[in-house]
Amino acid sequence: MALMITRSRILLKCTGKLRLFSSNAIPKSININEVDYETNEHWTNVTPSIVSLTDRSLHVHESHPVSILREMIEQKLNSTDKAFNIYNNFKPVVSVYDNFDSLGFPEDHPGRSKSDTYYVNDKHLLRTHTSAHEMKCFKDIKSDQSSSNSGRSGFLISADVYRRDEIDRTHYPAFHQMEGARIWKREKALNSNKEPQHIVQLRKDIKKLGDQLEKEETKLIVEDDKSLEGNPKQDYMTELEVELCQQHLKRSVELVVSEVFNQKITSMKNSNVADIPKELKVRWIKAYFPWTAPSWEIEVWWQGDWLEVCGCGLVREQVLLNSGFEKDSTIGWAFGLGLDRIAMLLFEVPDIRLFWTMDERFHTQFIKGKINPFVPYSKYPGTLRDVSFWLANDDNAIEVHENDVMEIVRNEGGDLVESVKLIDEFTSSKSGKKSLCYRINYQSMDRNVTNEEINEIQEKVRDELVNKYNVELR
Ligand code: FA5
Ligand code: MG
């Protein structure tokens, strides 16, 4: 559904004082991308292992799968009318205002919580989505308009984004998104026989997209219940504007999906793969985002599963006003597309962590502009370790979120952690205490691990659970 509502599993109601950095006190300041940020005892929860990802910029490494995909999409969307300004160098630390407030996130939105988001301090965080830069880029369009430097009417922003999350093959605390947006300046009709200029323009723009979609070899089959029930339009837009803007948005996203998956199909044909899809199915689903209305998500049917690819909608007027546009002057749409999962599928990369590996055997396999399947260089065996513990239920209890457990494991084990799963959970009828057991699979992508090193990591994980959350190990 909507943004960042991950499983909010609070393992224990907080009865004691929250004490997040009890064992390893946080430093006074943290340096990220050459800027020093003062930390804040109550808010700082970024860890060294996360900070170390913030200067990788994988999405601009020419021969990295995420970058190859990004360029493919940029080229396609700019192929008709070059409407989009392109931004690929925004740094990951943004203000709480840009990430949440400017977009109208309510104060109690779960995405704001420390269990879902990496905070640098009370005012800064690692962006959780590329929408954090929408306002800045809308402002750029606005200032181009004002300087009558006709400029472009849209933008594409690609960047790394960060979320505290579970650990498995498709989840990593950092991934990549591309934000896209397009706007039209509204014009009042001069006489009632003639449609206003922006309506004429929208119709032309939609036609161009339709023509491009027609050219694709494997056509999209689109499932779209267009009713706006429970997904209302904004008052300031007319029904016709909503209809056309929505069509332009959906055809633009469909063009991206069509381009990407058709290229994949072509590459499969070239390498004589047996099961080549004969059709491409996508479906539009109603969604909710605080800064768009109405809103949707698109999913693509690929090898037996619906893959969630993108969230989008018509930009709320408040965001445009925040960006300096005059009231009633502008309409438009925005989307946010996840790049990693599509890249995994295009390049047949089985584990999202591989994108972050430093191993040359991964990176030398790909070249700019080309889709080819990843050839695994080896698979090293995994090593399982369980950790079971009782949660305190007395005055010493500390609130524990599942993501906190994940964070401890990730911090100690880094990329050796392949997955962490809750395998057992029960409450003792005698003591009323809750017991949890997590199974950790330690597995390197590049080498064999030794029992000694895993035992050492596991010991630290156990210690940290006790130090930070007062659990009683079993
Ligand atoms: C957003 O992040 C919104 N900012 C998208 C948006 C932009 C809506 C503009 C409206 C207007 P969401 O959390 O659903 O939405 O993420 C967008 C996409 O990012 C998803 O469709 C998915 O493809 C990808 N994504 C989300 N979480 C992950 C994850 N943990 N790992 C990999 N990809 C993810
Ligand atoms: Mg979503």
Short mmCIF file of C-alpha atoms and ligand atoms in Angstrom, two decimals:
data_model
loop_
_atom_site.label_atom_id
_atom_site.label_comp_id
_atom_site.label_asym_id
_atom_site.label_seq_id
_atom_site.Cartn_x
_atom_site.Cartn_y
_atom_site.Cartn_z
CA MET A 1 0.00 0.00 0.00
CA ALA A 2 1.21 3.45 0.84
CA LEU A 3 4.69 4.56 1.55
CA MET A 4 6.84 2.65 3.96
CA ILE A 5 4.16 0.95 5.97
CA THR A 6 6.35 -2.02 6.72
CA ARG A 7 5.27 -4.64 9.19
CA SER A 8 5.25 -2.59 12.34
CA ARG A 9 5.95 -5.38 14.72
CA ILE A 10 6.47 -3.90 18.13
CA LEU A 11 7.72 -6.84 20.09
CA LEU A 12 7.08 -5.41 23.46
CA LYS A 13 5.16 -2.49 24.86
CA CYS A 14 7.52 0.01 26.32
CA THR A 15 7.41 0.06 30.07
CA GLY A 16 10.89 1.34 30.80
CA LYS A 17 12.66 4.38 29.47
CA LEU A 18 13.80 4.03 25.87
CA ARG A 19 17.52 3.52 25.89
CA LEU A 20 18.76 3.00 22.38
CA PHE A 21 22.45 3.72 22.61
CA SER A 22 23.23 2.32 26.00
CA SER A 23 26.20 0.16 25.12
CA ASN A 24 28.13 1.91 22.38
CA ALA A 25 27.52 5.58 22.99
CA ILE A 26 26.99 7.54 19.79
CA PRO A 27 29.73 9.91 18.69
CA LYS A 28 29.22 13.67 19.01
CA SER A 29 29.13 14.07 15.26
CA ILE A 30 28.93 11.91 12.16
CA ASN A 31 30.59 12.67 8.85
CA ILE A 32 28.49 11.79 5.80
CA ASN A 33 29.52 12.81 2.27
CA GLU A 34 32.09 15.20 3.71
CA VAL A 35 29.66 17.03 5.95
CA ASP A 36 29.76 16.83 9.76
CA TYR A 37 26.38 16.38 11.39
CA GLU A 38 25.92 16.83 15.10
CA THR A 39 24.19 13.78 16.51
CA ASN A 40 21.16 13.75 18.74
CA GLU A 41 20.78 11.31 21.58
CA HIS A 42 17.11 10.68 20.94
CA TRP A 43 17.11 10.60 17.16
CA THR A 44 20.42 9.39 15.74
CA ASN A 45 20.10 5.80 14.59
CA VAL A 46 22.31 5.64 11.48
CA THR A 47 25.07 3.13 11.93
CA PRO A 48 28.58 2.97 10.46
CA SER A 49 27.61 0.13 8.12
CA ILE A 50 24.80 2.23 6.64
CA VAL A 51 26.90 5.38 6.43
CA SER A 52 29.48 3.41 4.45
CA LEU A 53 26.91 2.92 1.67
CA THR A 54 26.17 6.61 1.23
CA ASP A 55 29.13 7.40 -1.01
CA ARG A 56 28.78 4.47 -3.40
CA SER A 57 26.43 6.13 -5.96
CA LEU A 58 25.94 2.83 -7.79
CA HIS A 59 23.27 4.37 -10.00
CA VAL A 60 25.90 6.43 -11.84
CA HIS A 61 28.51 3.69 -12.31
CA GLU A 62 28.20 3.24 -16.08
CA SER A 63 28.38 -0.52 -16.09
CA HIS A 64 26.35 -1.21 -12.97
CA PRO A 65 22.97 -2.88 -13.65
CA VAL A 66 21.09 -0.17 -11.75
CA SER A 67 22.79 2.51 -13.83
CA ILE A 68 22.20 0.68 -17.12
CA LEU A 69 18.50 0.47 -16.27
CA ARG A 70 18.39 4.14 -15.22
CA GLU A 71 19.89 5.28 -18.51
CA MET A 72 17.55 3.11 -20.51
CA ILE A 73 14.54 4.73 -18.84
CA GLU A 74 15.93 8.27 -19.14
CA GLN A 75 16.55 7.82 -22.84
CA LYS A 76 13.11 6.41 -23.49
CA LEU A 77 11.24 9.11 -21.59
CA ASN A 78 13.25 11.88 -23.19
CA SER A 79 13.06 10.37 -26.66
CA THR A 80 9.93 12.20 -27.83
CA ASP A 81 10.05 15.74 -26.56
CA LYS A 82 13.00 16.06 -24.18
CA ALA A 83 10.64 17.26 -21.47
CA PHE A 84 12.69 16.06 -18.53
CA ASN A 85 15.55 17.68 -16.63
CA ILE A 86 17.79 14.95 -15.28
CA TYR A 87 19.24 14.89 -11.76
CA ASN A 88 21.50 12.08 -10.59
CA ASN A 89 23.72 13.70 -7.99
CA PHE A 90 21.59 14.56 -5.00
CA LYS A 91 23.26 13.50 -1.76
CA PRO A 92 21.36 11.11 0.54
CA VAL A 93 21.17 13.27 3.67
CA VAL A 94 18.08 15.48 3.47
CA SER A 95 16.05 17.46 5.95
CA VAL A 96 13.05 16.00 7.74
CA TYR A 97 11.16 18.86 6.10
CA ASP A 98 12.07 17.80 2.55
CA ASN A 99 11.47 14.11 3.10
CA PHE A 100 8.19 14.41 4.97
CA ASP A 101 6.77 17.87 5.79
CA SER A 102 7.00 19.42 2.33
CA LEU A 103 5.00 16.47 1.04
CA GLY A 104 2.25 16.70 3.63
CA PHE A 105 3.07 13.60 5.68
CA PRO A 106 0.95 13.66 8.82
CA GLU A 107 2.85 13.86 12.12
CA ASP A 108 1.90 10.30 13.04
CA HIS A 109 2.71 8.65 9.68
CA PRO A 110 4.55 5.38 10.40
CA GLY A 111 7.19 6.25 7.79
CA ARG A 112 8.47 8.93 10.17
CA SER A 113 9.23 6.49 12.98
CA LYS A 114 12.73 5.63 14.04
CA SER A 115 12.00 1.98 13.48
CA ASP A 116 11.51 2.58 9.74
CA THR A 117 13.84 5.49 8.99
CA TYR A 118 17.53 6.26 9.51
CA TYR A 119 17.90 9.55 11.32
CA VAL A 120 21.18 11.46 11.36
CA ASN A 121 19.81 13.80 14.02
CA ASP A 122 16.46 15.42 14.81
CA LYS A 123 16.50 17.52 11.63
CA HIS A 124 18.27 15.29 9.12
CA LEU A 125 17.77 11.78 7.83
CA LEU A 126 18.80 9.48 5.01
CA ARG A 127 16.09 10.06 2.40
CA THR A 128 13.55 7.27 2.35
CA HIS A 129 12.43 8.11 -1.18
CA THR A 130 13.40 10.33 -4.10
CA SER A 131 10.23 12.38 -3.55
CA ALA A 132 12.33 14.28 -1.00
CA HIS A 133 13.74 16.27 -3.95
CA GLU A 134 10.47 17.02 -5.73
CA MET A 135 10.14 20.51 -4.32
CA LYS A 136 13.65 21.56 -5.33
CA CYS A 137 13.12 20.30 -8.89
CA PHE A 138 9.69 21.88 -9.23
CA LYS A 139 11.29 25.14 -8.09
CA ASP A 140 13.89 24.80 -10.87
CA ILE A 141 11.11 24.50 -13.46
CA LYS A 142 9.35 27.47 -11.95
CA SER A 143 12.45 29.65 -12.08
CA ASP A 144 13.07 28.62 -15.70
CA GLN A 145 9.53 29.69 -16.53
CA SER A 146 9.99 33.02 -14.76
CA SER A 147 13.23 33.78 -16.54
CA SER A 148 11.28 33.07 -19.78
CA ASN A 149 14.03 30.63 -20.49
CA SER A 150 11.29 28.31 -21.72
CA GLY A 151 12.97 25.32 -20.07
CA ARG A 152 11.58 21.86 -19.54
CA SER A 153 8.33 20.82 -17.99
CA GLY A 154 9.44 17.76 -16.06
CA PHE A 155 12.26 16.01 -14.24
CA LEU A 156 13.78 12.61 -13.54
CA ILE A 157 15.72 12.11 -10.31
CA SER A 158 17.60 8.90 -9.57
CA ALA A 159 19.22 8.20 -6.23
CA ASP A 160 19.95 5.75 -3.46
CA VAL A 161 17.28 5.64 -0.72
CA TYR A 162 17.39 4.08 2.75
CA ARG A 163 14.89 2.24 4.91
CA ARG A 164 15.27 0.14 8.02
CA ASP A 165 13.84 -3.14 6.96
CA GLU A 166 14.02 -6.90 7.21
CA ILE A 167 16.91 -8.84 5.63
CA ASP A 168 16.50 -11.30 2.79
CA ARG A 169 17.26 -11.73 -0.92
CA THR A 170 15.00 -8.88 -2.05
CA HIS A 171 15.41 -6.53 0.90
CA TYR A 172 18.44 -4.42 1.60
CA PRO A 173 18.49 -1.27 3.76
CA ALA A 174 19.53 0.73 0.71
CA PHE A 175 17.99 0.62 -2.74
CA HIS A 176 17.41 2.95 -5.67
CA GLN A 177 14.49 4.92 -6.96
CA MET A 178 13.74 7.13 -9.92
CA GLU A 179 11.34 9.99 -9.43
CA GLY A 180 9.60 11.43 -12.47
CA ALA A 181 7.28 14.39 -12.84
CA ARG A 182 5.60 16.42 -15.58
CA ILE A 183 3.58 19.61 -15.32
CA TRP A 184 1.43 21.75 -17.59
CA LYS A 185 0.73 25.44 -17.21
CA ARG A 186 -3.00 26.04 -17.15
CA GLU A 187 -4.58 28.47 -19.50
CA LYS A 188 -8.09 29.83 -19.33
CA ALA A 189 -10.06 29.28 -22.55
CA LEU A 190 -10.30 32.54 -24.46
CA ASN A 191 -13.63 31.62 -25.97
CA SER A 192 -15.92 28.74 -25.28
CA ASN A 193 -15.55 27.22 -28.76
CA LYS A 194 -11.90 26.59 -28.26
CA GLU A 195 -10.25 24.25 -25.80
CA PRO A 196 -7.65 25.87 -23.54
CA GLN A 197 -4.09 25.54 -24.76
CA HIS A 198 -2.97 23.13 -22.03
CA ILE A 199 -5.80 20.73 -22.86
CA VAL A 200 -4.82 20.80 -26.52
CA GLN A 201 -1.21 20.20 -25.50
CA LEU A 202 -2.09 17.32 -23.18
CA ARG A 203 -4.05 15.62 -25.94
CA LYS A 204 -1.07 15.94 -28.28
CA ASP A 205 1.33 14.64 -25.65
CA ILE A 206 -0.89 11.64 -24.92
CA LYS A 207 -1.13 10.86 -28.63
CA LYS A 208 2.67 10.83 -28.92
CA LEU A 209 2.95 8.34 -26.06
CA GLY A 210 0.24 6.15 -27.60
CA ASP A 211 2.13 6.11 -30.90
CA GLN A 212 5.31 5.08 -29.15
CA LEU A 213 3.56 2.31 -27.24
CA GLU A 214 2.11 1.03 -30.50
CA LYS A 215 5.61 0.46 -31.86
CA GLU A 216 6.67 -1.97 -29.12
CA GLU A 217 6.94 -5.55 -30.29
CA THR A 218 5.26 -7.24 -27.33
CA LYS A 219 2.19 -5.18 -26.48
CA LEU A 220 1.10 -4.44 -22.95
CA ILE A 221 -2.17 -5.87 -21.72
CA VAL A 222 -3.40 -3.31 -19.21
CA GLU A 223 -5.88 -3.97 -16.43
CA ASP A 224 -7.21 -0.68 -15.12
CA ASP A 225 -10.33 -0.10 -13.10
CA LYS A 226 -10.57 3.62 -13.69
CA SER A 227 -13.12 4.46 -11.02
CA LEU A 228 -12.06 7.15 -8.59
CA GLU A 229 -14.13 5.74 -5.76
CA GLY A 230 -12.12 6.06 -2.55
CA ASN A 231 -9.38 7.80 -4.55
CA PRO A 232 -10.84 11.26 -5.01
CA LYS A 233 -9.63 14.00 -7.30
CA GLN A 234 -8.56 17.42 -6.03
CA ASP A 235 -11.11 20.21 -6.18
CA TYR A 236 -8.85 22.58 -8.09
CA MET A 237 -8.65 20.32 -11.13
CA THR A 238 -11.50 19.82 -13.60
CA GLU A 239 -12.68 16.34 -14.44
CA LEU A 240 -11.25 16.66 -17.93
CA GLU A 241 -7.86 17.71 -16.57
CA VAL A 242 -7.83 14.76 -14.18
CA GLU A 243 -8.75 12.38 -16.99
CA LEU A 244 -6.06 13.66 -19.35
CA CYS A 245 -3.34 14.08 -16.76
CA GLN A 246 -3.99 10.59 -15.52
CA GLN A 247 -3.83 9.19 -19.05
CA HIS A 248 -0.54 10.93 -19.66
CA LEU A 249 0.87 9.62 -16.38
CA LYS A 250 -0.25 6.05 -16.98
CA ARG A 251 0.92 5.96 -20.60
CA SER A 252 4.31 7.37 -19.53
CA VAL A 253 4.80 4.69 -16.88
CA GLU A 254 3.53 2.03 -19.27
CA LEU A 255 6.05 3.22 -21.83
CA VAL A 256 8.83 2.71 -19.29
CA VAL A 257 7.59 -0.76 -18.36
CA SER A 258 7.11 -1.69 -22.00
CA GLU A 259 10.58 -0.50 -22.99
CA VAL A 260 12.33 -2.29 -20.17
CA PHE A 261 10.52 -5.60 -20.47
CA ASN A 262 10.65 -5.60 -24.26
CA GLN A 263 14.39 -5.17 -24.09
CA LYS A 264 14.52 -8.12 -21.72
CA ILE A 265 12.41 -10.21 -24.08
CA THR A 266 14.71 -9.30 -26.97
CA SER A 267 17.78 -10.30 -24.98
CA MET A 268 16.07 -13.60 -24.05
CA LYS A 269 15.32 -14.25 -27.72
CA ASN A 270 18.93 -13.55 -28.64
CA SER A 271 20.15 -16.13 -26.17
CA ASN A 272 17.57 -18.73 -27.20
CA VAL A 273 15.81 -18.95 -23.86
CA ALA A 274 12.91 -21.42 -23.96
CA ASP A 275 10.08 -19.71 -22.05
CA ILE A 276 9.71 -16.32 -23.63
CA PRO A 277 6.61 -14.41 -22.52
CA LYS A 278 4.16 -13.86 -25.39
CA GLU A 279 2.42 -11.00 -23.66
CA LEU A 280 3.12 -8.47 -20.96
CA LYS A 281 0.43 -7.97 -18.35
CA VAL A 282 0.29 -4.96 -16.05
CA ARG A 283 -2.37 -3.74 -13.64
CA TRP A 284 -3.18 -0.39 -12.07
CA ILE A 285 -4.20 -0.37 -8.42
CA LYS A 286 -5.52 2.49 -6.33
CA ALA A 287 -3.03 3.75 -3.77
CA TYR A 288 -2.52 6.50 -1.24
CA PHE A 289 0.36 8.95 -0.98
CA PRO A 290 0.07 12.14 1.07
CA TRP A 291 1.29 14.37 -1.78
CA THR A 292 -0.70 13.02 -4.74
CA ALA A 293 -4.43 12.63 -5.43
CA PRO A 294 -5.67 10.50 -6.96
CA SER A 295 -2.84 7.94 -6.59
CA TRP A 296 -2.02 4.55 -8.06
CA GLU A 297 0.54 1.76 -8.14
CA ILE A 298 1.42 -0.34 -11.13
CA GLU A 299 2.33 -4.01 -10.97
CA VAL A 300 3.86 -6.15 -13.70
CA TRP A 301 3.16 -9.86 -14.16
CA TRP A 302 6.52 -11.57 -14.56
CA GLN A 303 7.29 -15.26 -14.24
CA GLY A 304 4.25 -16.06 -12.16
CA ASP A 305 4.27 -13.10 -9.78
CA TRP A 306 2.97 -9.56 -9.61
CA LEU A 307 5.93 -7.24 -9.15
CA GLU A 308 5.25 -3.85 -7.56
CA VAL A 309 7.15 -1.40 -9.69
CA CYS A 310 6.01 2.14 -9.11
CA GLY A 311 3.80 4.45 -7.07
CA CYS A 312 2.38 7.60 -8.63
CA GLY A 313 -0.39 10.17 -8.80
CA LEU A 314 -1.48 13.68 -9.67
CA VAL A 315 0.57 16.18 -7.68
CA ARG A 316 -1.28 17.88 -4.86
CA GLU A 317 -1.68 21.58 -5.32
CA GLN A 318 -0.04 22.23 -1.93
CA VAL A 319 3.26 20.79 -3.19
CA LEU A 320 3.14 23.05 -6.23
CA LEU A 321 2.33 26.05 -4.02
CA ASN A 322 5.22 25.11 -1.70
CA SER A 323 7.41 25.14 -4.80
CA GLY A 324 6.45 28.68 -5.73
CA PHE A 325 3.79 28.15 -8.39
CA GLU A 326 0.82 30.54 -8.22
CA LYS A 327 -2.52 29.23 -7.12
CA ASP A 328 -4.48 27.45 -9.87
CA SER A 329 -1.62 27.94 -12.32
CA THR A 330 -0.33 24.42 -12.80
CA ILE A 331 -1.35 20.75 -12.97
CA GLY A 332 0.86 17.70 -13.16
CA TRP A 333 1.80 14.18 -12.16
CA ALA A 334 4.67 12.41 -10.34
CA PHE A 335 5.88 8.84 -10.05
CA GLY A 336 8.46 6.97 -7.96
CA LEU A 337 9.89 3.83 -9.51
CA GLY A 338 11.92 1.16 -7.72
CA LEU A 339 15.01 0.35 -9.80
CA ASP A 340 16.63 -2.57 -7.95
CA ARG A 341 13.94 -5.20 -8.27
CA ILE A 342 13.56 -4.51 -11.98
CA ALA A 343 17.33 -4.63 -12.37
CA MET A 344 17.44 -7.96 -10.49
CA LEU A 345 14.97 -9.39 -12.92
CA LEU A 346 16.53 -7.93 -16.08
CA PHE A 347 20.02 -9.05 -15.20
CA GLU A 348 18.91 -12.22 -13.39
CA VAL A 349 20.67 -11.20 -10.21
CA PRO A 350 19.45 -13.62 -7.50
CA ASP A 351 20.34 -11.55 -4.43
CA ILE A 352 19.98 -7.79 -3.99
CA ARG A 353 23.21 -7.66 -1.96
CA LEU A 354 25.20 -8.48 -5.08
CA PHE A 355 24.57 -4.95 -6.33
CA TRP A 356 26.71 -3.71 -3.43
CA THR A 357 29.53 -6.22 -3.66
CA MET A 358 33.03 -4.95 -4.38
CA ASP A 359 33.88 -8.21 -6.15
CA GLU A 360 35.24 -7.62 -9.65
CA ARG A 361 33.73 -10.89 -10.80
CA PHE A 362 30.33 -9.22 -10.49
CA HIS A 363 31.11 -5.84 -11.97
CA THR A 364 33.07 -7.00 -15.01
CA GLN A 365 30.03 -8.90 -16.28
CA PHE A 366 28.02 -5.86 -17.34
CA ILE A 367 28.49 -3.13 -19.89
CA LYS A 368 26.80 0.18 -20.48
CA GLY A 369 23.66 -0.07 -22.56
CA LYS A 370 23.39 -3.84 -22.55
CA ILE A 371 21.20 -6.37 -20.78
CA ASN A 372 22.80 -9.72 -20.15
CA PRO A 373 22.10 -12.33 -17.49
CA PHE A 374 24.44 -12.53 -14.53
CA VAL A 375 26.51 -15.71 -14.43
CA PRO A 376 27.00 -16.81 -10.80
CA TYR A 377 30.70 -17.14 -10.12
CA SER A 378 30.18 -19.50 -7.23
CA LYS A 379 27.88 -20.21 -4.41
CA TYR A 380 29.43 -20.57 -1.03
CA PRO A 381 27.56 -22.53 1.63
CA GLY A 382 25.61 -20.74 4.34
CA THR A 383 25.99 -21.26 8.08
CA LEU A 384 22.91 -21.12 10.31
CA ARG A 385 22.89 -19.76 13.85
CA ASP A 386 19.86 -19.33 16.10
CA VAL A 387 19.45 -16.82 18.86
CA SER A 388 16.62 -17.25 21.40
CA PHE A 389 15.76 -14.89 24.16
CA TRP A 390 13.14 -13.81 26.69
CA LEU A 391 11.92 -10.25 26.54
CA ALA A 392 11.84 -8.58 29.92
CA ASN A 393 8.36 -7.66 31.11
CA ASP A 394 9.30 -5.77 34.25
CA ASP A 395 10.70 -2.31 34.96
CA ASN A 396 13.80 -3.14 32.93
CA ALA A 397 11.83 -3.72 29.74
CA ILE A 398 12.87 -1.77 26.65
CA GLU A 399 10.79 -1.46 23.51
CA VAL A 400 12.13 -3.70 20.74
CA HIS A 401 11.01 -3.48 17.13
CA GLU A 402 11.81 -6.31 14.76
CA ASN A 403 13.86 -3.87 12.68
CA ASP A 404 16.02 -3.25 15.77
CA VAL A 405 16.95 -6.91 15.86
CA MET A 406 17.71 -6.78 12.13
CA GLU A 407 19.88 -3.73 12.69
CA ILE A 408 21.97 -5.41 15.36
CA VAL A 409 22.56 -8.44 13.17
CA ARG A 410 23.37 -6.27 10.17
CA ASN A 411 25.73 -4.15 12.20
CA GLU A 412 27.73 -7.08 13.48
CA GLY A 413 27.52 -9.31 10.41
CA GLY A 414 27.41 -6.79 7.57
CA ASP A 415 26.99 -8.38 4.16
CA LEU A 416 27.68 -11.83 5.56
CA VAL A 417 24.08 -11.85 6.73
CA GLU A 418 22.01 -13.50 4.02
CA SER A 419 18.74 -13.57 5.95
CA VAL A 420 17.20 -13.25 9.40
CA LYS A 421 13.93 -15.00 10.15
CA LEU A 422 11.72 -15.23 13.20
CA ILE A 423 11.26 -18.98 13.57
CA ASP A 424 9.62 -19.27 16.96
CA GLU A 425 7.58 -17.06 19.24
CA PHE A 426 5.57 -17.88 22.37
CA THR A 427 4.57 -16.45 25.72
CA SER A 428 5.19 -18.37 28.92
CA SER A 429 1.97 -18.93 30.83
CA LYS A 430 3.94 -18.95 34.08
CA SER A 431 6.00 -15.77 33.83
CA GLY A 432 4.02 -13.97 31.14
CA LYS A 433 7.34 -13.40 29.38
CA LYS A 434 7.64 -13.60 25.63
CA SER A 435 10.26 -15.77 23.98
CA LEU A 436 11.59 -15.19 20.48
CA CYS A 437 13.92 -17.18 18.33
CA TYR A 438 15.61 -15.78 15.22
CA ARG A 439 17.51 -17.88 12.69
CA ILE A 440 20.38 -16.12 10.98
CA ASN A 441 21.92 -17.44 7.78
CA TYR A 442 25.51 -16.24 7.42
CA GLN A 443 26.70 -16.61 3.85
CA SER A 444 29.29 -14.76 1.85
CA MET A 445 28.85 -14.03 -1.83
CA ASP A 446 32.57 -14.05 -2.43
CA ARG A 447 34.28 -16.60 -0.20
CA ASN A 448 34.00 -19.38 2.36
CA VAL A 449 33.35 -18.27 5.92
CA THR A 450 34.93 -19.98 8.91
CA ASN A 451 33.08 -21.23 11.97
CA GLU A 452 35.33 -19.14 14.18
CA GLU A 453 34.47 -15.85 12.51
CA ILE A 454 30.75 -16.64 12.52
CA ASN A 455 30.85 -17.64 16.18
CA GLU A 456 32.53 -14.38 16.98
CA ILE A 457 29.89 -12.37 15.15
CA GLN A 458 27.11 -14.39 16.74
CA GLU A 459 28.56 -13.74 20.20
CA LYS A 460 28.52 -10.00 19.50
CA VAL A 461 24.93 -10.18 18.29
CA ARG A 462 23.95 -11.91 21.53
CA ASP A 463 25.84 -9.36 23.63
CA GLU A 464 24.25 -6.45 21.81
CA LEU A 465 20.76 -7.83 22.32
CA VAL A 466 21.43 -7.97 26.02
CA ASN A 467 23.17 -4.59 26.20
CA LYS A 468 20.65 -2.70 24.18
CA TYR A 469 17.38 -4.39 25.02
CA ASN A 470 17.90 -6.15 28.34
CA VAL A 471 16.79 -9.46 26.91
CA GLU A 472 17.52 -12.69 28.72
CA LEU A 473 19.33 -15.12 26.44
CA ARG A 474 18.11 -18.70 26.46
C1 FA5 B 1 7.35 5.74 -2.64
O1 FA5 B 1 8.48 5.64 -2.21
C2 FA5 B 1 6.81 7.02 -3.21
N1 FA5 B 1 7.80 8.05 -3.01
C3 FA5 B 1 6.48 6.84 -4.70
C4 FA5 B 1 5.75 8.01 -5.29
C5 FA5 B 1 6.43 9.03 -5.94
C6 FA5 B 1 4.36 8.11 -5.20
C7 FA5 B 1 5.75 10.12 -6.50
C8 FA5 B 1 3.67 9.19 -5.73
C9 FA5 B 1 4.38 10.19 -6.40
P1 FA5 B 1 6.86 3.20 -2.27
O2 FA5 B 1 7.28 3.13 -0.88
O3 FA5 B 1 5.68 2.38 -2.66
O4 FA5 B 1 6.50 4.66 -2.70
O5 FA5 B 1 8.09 2.81 -3.18
C10 FA5 B 1 8.08 3.02 -4.59
C11 FA5 B 1 8.72 1.82 -5.28
O6 FA5 B 1 10.00 1.57 -4.74
C12 FA5 B 1 7.94 0.54 -5.08
O7 FA5 B 1 6.92 0.40 -6.03
C13 FA5 B 1 9.02 -0.51 -5.25
O8 FA5 B 1 9.24 -0.79 -6.64
C14 FA5 B 1 10.26 0.17 -4.72
N2 FA5 B 1 10.53 -0.28 -3.34
C15 FA5 B 1 9.88 0.05 -2.20
N3 FA5 B 1 10.44 -0.55 -1.14
C16 FA5 B 1 11.49 -1.28 -1.61
C17 FA5 B 1 12.49 -2.13 -1.00
N4 FA5 B 1 12.53 -2.32 0.32
N5 FA5 B 1 13.40 -2.72 -1.80
C18 FA5 B 1 13.39 -2.52 -3.14
N6 FA5 B 1 12.48 -1.72 -3.77
C19 FA5 B 1 11.54 -1.12 -3.02
MG MG B 2 4.48 0.78 -2.40
#
